mmCIF file of C-alpha atoms in Angstrom:
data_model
loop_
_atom_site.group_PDB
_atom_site.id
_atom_site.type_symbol
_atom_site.label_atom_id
_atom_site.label_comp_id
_atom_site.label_asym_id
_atom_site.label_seq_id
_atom_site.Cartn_x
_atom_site.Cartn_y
_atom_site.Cartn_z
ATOM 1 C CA UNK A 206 41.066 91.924 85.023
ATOM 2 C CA UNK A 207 43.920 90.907 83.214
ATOM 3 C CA UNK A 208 42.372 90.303 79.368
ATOM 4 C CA UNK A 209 42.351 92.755 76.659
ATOM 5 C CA UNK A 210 39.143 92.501 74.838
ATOM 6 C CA UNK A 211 38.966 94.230 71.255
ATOM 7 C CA UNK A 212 35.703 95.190 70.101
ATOM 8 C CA UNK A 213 34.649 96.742 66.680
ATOM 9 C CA UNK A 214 33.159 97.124 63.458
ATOM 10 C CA UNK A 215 34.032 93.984 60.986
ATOM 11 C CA UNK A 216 37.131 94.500 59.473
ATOM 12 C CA UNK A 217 37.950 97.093 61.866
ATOM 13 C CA UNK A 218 41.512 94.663 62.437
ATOM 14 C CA UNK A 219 40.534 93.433 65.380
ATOM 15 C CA UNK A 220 41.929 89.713 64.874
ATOM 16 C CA UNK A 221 44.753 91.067 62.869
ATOM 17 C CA UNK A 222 46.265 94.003 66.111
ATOM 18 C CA UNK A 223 45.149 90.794 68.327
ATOM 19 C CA UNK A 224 47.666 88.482 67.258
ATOM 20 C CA UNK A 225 50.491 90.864 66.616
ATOM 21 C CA UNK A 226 49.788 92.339 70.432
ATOM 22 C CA UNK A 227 49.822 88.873 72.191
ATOM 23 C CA UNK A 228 52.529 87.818 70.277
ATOM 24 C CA UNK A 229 54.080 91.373 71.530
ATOM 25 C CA UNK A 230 53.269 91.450 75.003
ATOM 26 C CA UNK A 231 53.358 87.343 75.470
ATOM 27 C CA UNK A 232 49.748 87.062 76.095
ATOM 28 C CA UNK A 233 47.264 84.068 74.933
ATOM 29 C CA UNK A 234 45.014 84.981 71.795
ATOM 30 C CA UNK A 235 41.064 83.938 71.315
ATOM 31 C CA UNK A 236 39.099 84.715 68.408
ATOM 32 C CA UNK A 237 35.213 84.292 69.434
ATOM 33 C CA UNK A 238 34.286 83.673 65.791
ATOM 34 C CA UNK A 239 37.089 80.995 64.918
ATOM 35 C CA UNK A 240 35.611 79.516 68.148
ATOM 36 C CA UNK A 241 32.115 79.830 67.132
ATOM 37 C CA UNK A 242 33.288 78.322 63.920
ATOM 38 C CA UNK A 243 35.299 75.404 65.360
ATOM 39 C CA UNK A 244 32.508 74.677 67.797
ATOM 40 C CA UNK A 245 29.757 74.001 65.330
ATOM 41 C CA UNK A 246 31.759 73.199 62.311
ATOM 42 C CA UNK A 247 30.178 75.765 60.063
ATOM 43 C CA UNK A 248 31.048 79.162 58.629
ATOM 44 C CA UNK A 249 29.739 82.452 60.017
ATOM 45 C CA UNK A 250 27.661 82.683 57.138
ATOM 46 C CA UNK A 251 26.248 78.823 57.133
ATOM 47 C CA UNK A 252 24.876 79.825 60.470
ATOM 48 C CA UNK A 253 23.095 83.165 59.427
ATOM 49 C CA UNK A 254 21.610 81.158 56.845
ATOM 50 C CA UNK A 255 20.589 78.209 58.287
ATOM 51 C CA UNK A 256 19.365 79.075 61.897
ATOM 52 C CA UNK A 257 19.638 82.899 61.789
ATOM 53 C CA UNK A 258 21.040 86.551 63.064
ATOM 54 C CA UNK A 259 19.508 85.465 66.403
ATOM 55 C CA UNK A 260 20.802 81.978 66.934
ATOM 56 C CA UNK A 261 24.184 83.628 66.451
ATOM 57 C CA UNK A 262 23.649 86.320 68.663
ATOM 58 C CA UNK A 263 23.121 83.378 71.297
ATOM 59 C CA UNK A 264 26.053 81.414 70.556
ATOM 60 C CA UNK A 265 28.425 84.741 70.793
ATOM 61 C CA UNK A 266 26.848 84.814 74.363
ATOM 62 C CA UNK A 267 27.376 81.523 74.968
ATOM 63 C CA UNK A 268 31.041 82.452 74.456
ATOM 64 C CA UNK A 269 31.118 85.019 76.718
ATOM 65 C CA UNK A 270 29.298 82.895 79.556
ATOM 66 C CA UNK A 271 31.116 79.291 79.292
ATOM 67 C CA UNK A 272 34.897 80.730 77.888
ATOM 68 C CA UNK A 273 35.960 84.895 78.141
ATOM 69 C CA UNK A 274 34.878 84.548 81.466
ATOM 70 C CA UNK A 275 36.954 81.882 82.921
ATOM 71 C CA UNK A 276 40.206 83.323 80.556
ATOM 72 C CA UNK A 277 43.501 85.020 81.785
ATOM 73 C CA UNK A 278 46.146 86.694 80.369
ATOM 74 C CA UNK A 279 44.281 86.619 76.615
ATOM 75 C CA UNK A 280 43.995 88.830 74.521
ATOM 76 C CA UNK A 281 40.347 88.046 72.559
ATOM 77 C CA UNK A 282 38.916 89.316 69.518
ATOM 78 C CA UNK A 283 34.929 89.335 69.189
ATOM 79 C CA UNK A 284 32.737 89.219 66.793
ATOM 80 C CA UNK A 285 31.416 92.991 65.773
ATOM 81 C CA UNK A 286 28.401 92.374 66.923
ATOM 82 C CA UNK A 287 28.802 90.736 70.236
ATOM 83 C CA UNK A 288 29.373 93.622 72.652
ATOM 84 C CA UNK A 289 25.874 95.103 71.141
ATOM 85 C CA UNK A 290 23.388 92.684 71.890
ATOM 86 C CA UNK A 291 22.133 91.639 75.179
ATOM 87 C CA UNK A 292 24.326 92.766 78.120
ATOM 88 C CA UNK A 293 27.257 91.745 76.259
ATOM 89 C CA UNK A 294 29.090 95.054 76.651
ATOM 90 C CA UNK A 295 28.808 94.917 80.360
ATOM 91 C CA UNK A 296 29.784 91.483 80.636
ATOM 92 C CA UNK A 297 32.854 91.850 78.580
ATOM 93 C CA UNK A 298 33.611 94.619 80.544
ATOM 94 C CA UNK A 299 33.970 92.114 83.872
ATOM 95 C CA UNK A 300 36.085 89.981 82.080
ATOM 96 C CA UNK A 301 38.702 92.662 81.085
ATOM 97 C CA UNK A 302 39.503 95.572 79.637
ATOM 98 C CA UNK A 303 37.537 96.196 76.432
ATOM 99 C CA UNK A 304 39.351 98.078 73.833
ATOM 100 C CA UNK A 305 37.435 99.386 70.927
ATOM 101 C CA UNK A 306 39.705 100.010 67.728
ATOM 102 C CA UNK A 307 37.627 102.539 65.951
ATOM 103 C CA UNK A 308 37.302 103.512 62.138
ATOM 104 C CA UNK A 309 36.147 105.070 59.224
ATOM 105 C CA UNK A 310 33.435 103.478 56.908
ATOM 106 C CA UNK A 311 35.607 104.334 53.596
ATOM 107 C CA UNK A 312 37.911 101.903 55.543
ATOM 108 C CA UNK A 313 35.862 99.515 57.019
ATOM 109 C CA UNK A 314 34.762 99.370 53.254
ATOM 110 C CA UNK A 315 37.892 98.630 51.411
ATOM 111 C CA UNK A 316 38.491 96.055 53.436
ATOM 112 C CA UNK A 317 35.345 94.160 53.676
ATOM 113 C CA UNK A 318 35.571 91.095 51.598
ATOM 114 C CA UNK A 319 31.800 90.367 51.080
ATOM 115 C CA UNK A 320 31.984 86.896 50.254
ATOM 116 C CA UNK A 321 33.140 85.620 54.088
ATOM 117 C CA UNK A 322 30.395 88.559 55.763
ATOM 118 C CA UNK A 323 26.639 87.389 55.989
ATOM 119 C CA UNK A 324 25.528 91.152 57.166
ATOM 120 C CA UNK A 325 26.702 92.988 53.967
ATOM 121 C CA UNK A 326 26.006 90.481 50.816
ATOM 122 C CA UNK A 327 23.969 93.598 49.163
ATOM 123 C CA UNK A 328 25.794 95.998 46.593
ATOM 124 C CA UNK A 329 24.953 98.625 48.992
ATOM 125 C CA UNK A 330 27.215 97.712 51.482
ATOM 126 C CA UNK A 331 29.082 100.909 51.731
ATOM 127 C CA UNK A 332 25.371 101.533 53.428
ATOM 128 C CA UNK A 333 24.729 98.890 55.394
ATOM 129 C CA UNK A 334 28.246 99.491 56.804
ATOM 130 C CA UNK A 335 27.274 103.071 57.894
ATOM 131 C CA UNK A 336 23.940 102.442 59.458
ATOM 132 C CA UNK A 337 25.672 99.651 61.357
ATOM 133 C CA UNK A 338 28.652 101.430 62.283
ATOM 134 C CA UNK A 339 25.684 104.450 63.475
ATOM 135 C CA UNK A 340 23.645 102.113 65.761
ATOM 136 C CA UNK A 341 26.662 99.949 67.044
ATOM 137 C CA UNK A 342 28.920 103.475 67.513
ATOM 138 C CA UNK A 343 27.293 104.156 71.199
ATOM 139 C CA UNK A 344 27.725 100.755 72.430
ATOM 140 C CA UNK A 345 31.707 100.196 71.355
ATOM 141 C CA UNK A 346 32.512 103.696 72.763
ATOM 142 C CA UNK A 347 31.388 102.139 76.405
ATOM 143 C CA UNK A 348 34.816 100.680 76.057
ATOM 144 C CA UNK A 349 37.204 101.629 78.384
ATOM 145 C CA UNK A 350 39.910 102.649 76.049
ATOM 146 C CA UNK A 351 38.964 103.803 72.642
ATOM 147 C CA UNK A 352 41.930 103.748 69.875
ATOM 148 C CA UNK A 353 41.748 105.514 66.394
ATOM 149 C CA UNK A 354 42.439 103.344 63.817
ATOM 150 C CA UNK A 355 41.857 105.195 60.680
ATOM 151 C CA UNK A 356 44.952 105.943 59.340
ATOM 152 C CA UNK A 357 47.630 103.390 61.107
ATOM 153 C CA UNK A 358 48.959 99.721 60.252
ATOM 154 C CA UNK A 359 48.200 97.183 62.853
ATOM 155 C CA UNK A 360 51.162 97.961 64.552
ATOM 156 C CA UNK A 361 50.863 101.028 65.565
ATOM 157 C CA UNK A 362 47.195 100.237 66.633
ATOM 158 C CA UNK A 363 49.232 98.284 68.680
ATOM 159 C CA UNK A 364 51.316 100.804 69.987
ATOM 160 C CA UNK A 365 48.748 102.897 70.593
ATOM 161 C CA UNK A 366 47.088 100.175 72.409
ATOM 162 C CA UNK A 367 50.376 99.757 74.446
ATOM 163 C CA UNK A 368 50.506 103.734 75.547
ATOM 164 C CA UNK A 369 46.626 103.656 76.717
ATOM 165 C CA UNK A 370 47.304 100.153 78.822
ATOM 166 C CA UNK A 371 50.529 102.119 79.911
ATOM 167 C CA UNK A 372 48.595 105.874 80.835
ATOM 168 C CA UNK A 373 46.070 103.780 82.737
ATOM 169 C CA UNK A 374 48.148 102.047 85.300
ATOM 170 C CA UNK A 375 47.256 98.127 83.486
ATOM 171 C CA UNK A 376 49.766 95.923 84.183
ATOM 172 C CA UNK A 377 49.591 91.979 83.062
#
């Protein structure tokens, strides 16, 4: 087990703390929605439109199955919903350590740019954000390292990330 796998709510900085950490700790970086993106040439949102929630669902699987699994030495940055459909969770979980980076709605919210996120086009999203962040809470904090990110910049999520990987005897 030698990935770090971040798992969160949207916006919860999981891209941004995944570059500056492999760049840190000279580790690869994935980002399963830039792949998703990549491998069918369409937005996030062009595919919730046109085939779905579901068909999405599949291809974040897909991901898991045919490219996290076979990685080393990357650090990769999911989708929010990945780890809480299917098995996901537990199948991230054999293909590293899964790190959930945890945080409030009222931040989650200011940082939400609407335009890019299929799941929270309503005016309501402040909402939306908090029933999601309710039914998805229980799955992320299955992760085997859970950092607070409420009130720190994406380096000292980092850092924080760092000392857990440290406590816990990881070594890459």
């Amino acid at each position: 087990m030698d990935n770090l796998i971040l798992v969160g709510m949207p916006c919860s900085g999981k891209t941004t703390v995944g570059q500056i950490l492999a760049e840190k700790i000279k580790m690869e970086f994935f980002d399963s929605d830039d792949y998703i993106k990549s491998k069918t040439q369409k937005s996030i949102e062009d595919i919730f439109s046109e085939y779905g929630e579901g068909y999405f669902r599949e291809l974040e699987r897909d991901v898991i199955l045919d490219e996290i699994s076979v990685f080393h030495n990357t650090i990769v940055s999911t989708g929010g919903g990945m780890p809480t459909k299917f098995d996901n969770m537990e199948r991230l979980k054999k293909c590293g350590t899964v790190i959930y980076l945890k945080n409030t709605v009222e931040n989650l919210n200011e940082r939400l740019d609407r335009k890019n996120r299929p799941l929270f086009k309503d005016p309501n999203a402040i909402k939306t954000l908090e029933e999601l962040l309710n039914t998805r809470n229980s799955i992320y904090e299955k992760a085997d390292i859970i950092i607070d990110c409420a009130s720190a910049t994406p380096e000292e999520i980092c850092d924080k990330i760092l000392v857990s990987i440290n406590s816990m005897n990881i070594h890459f």
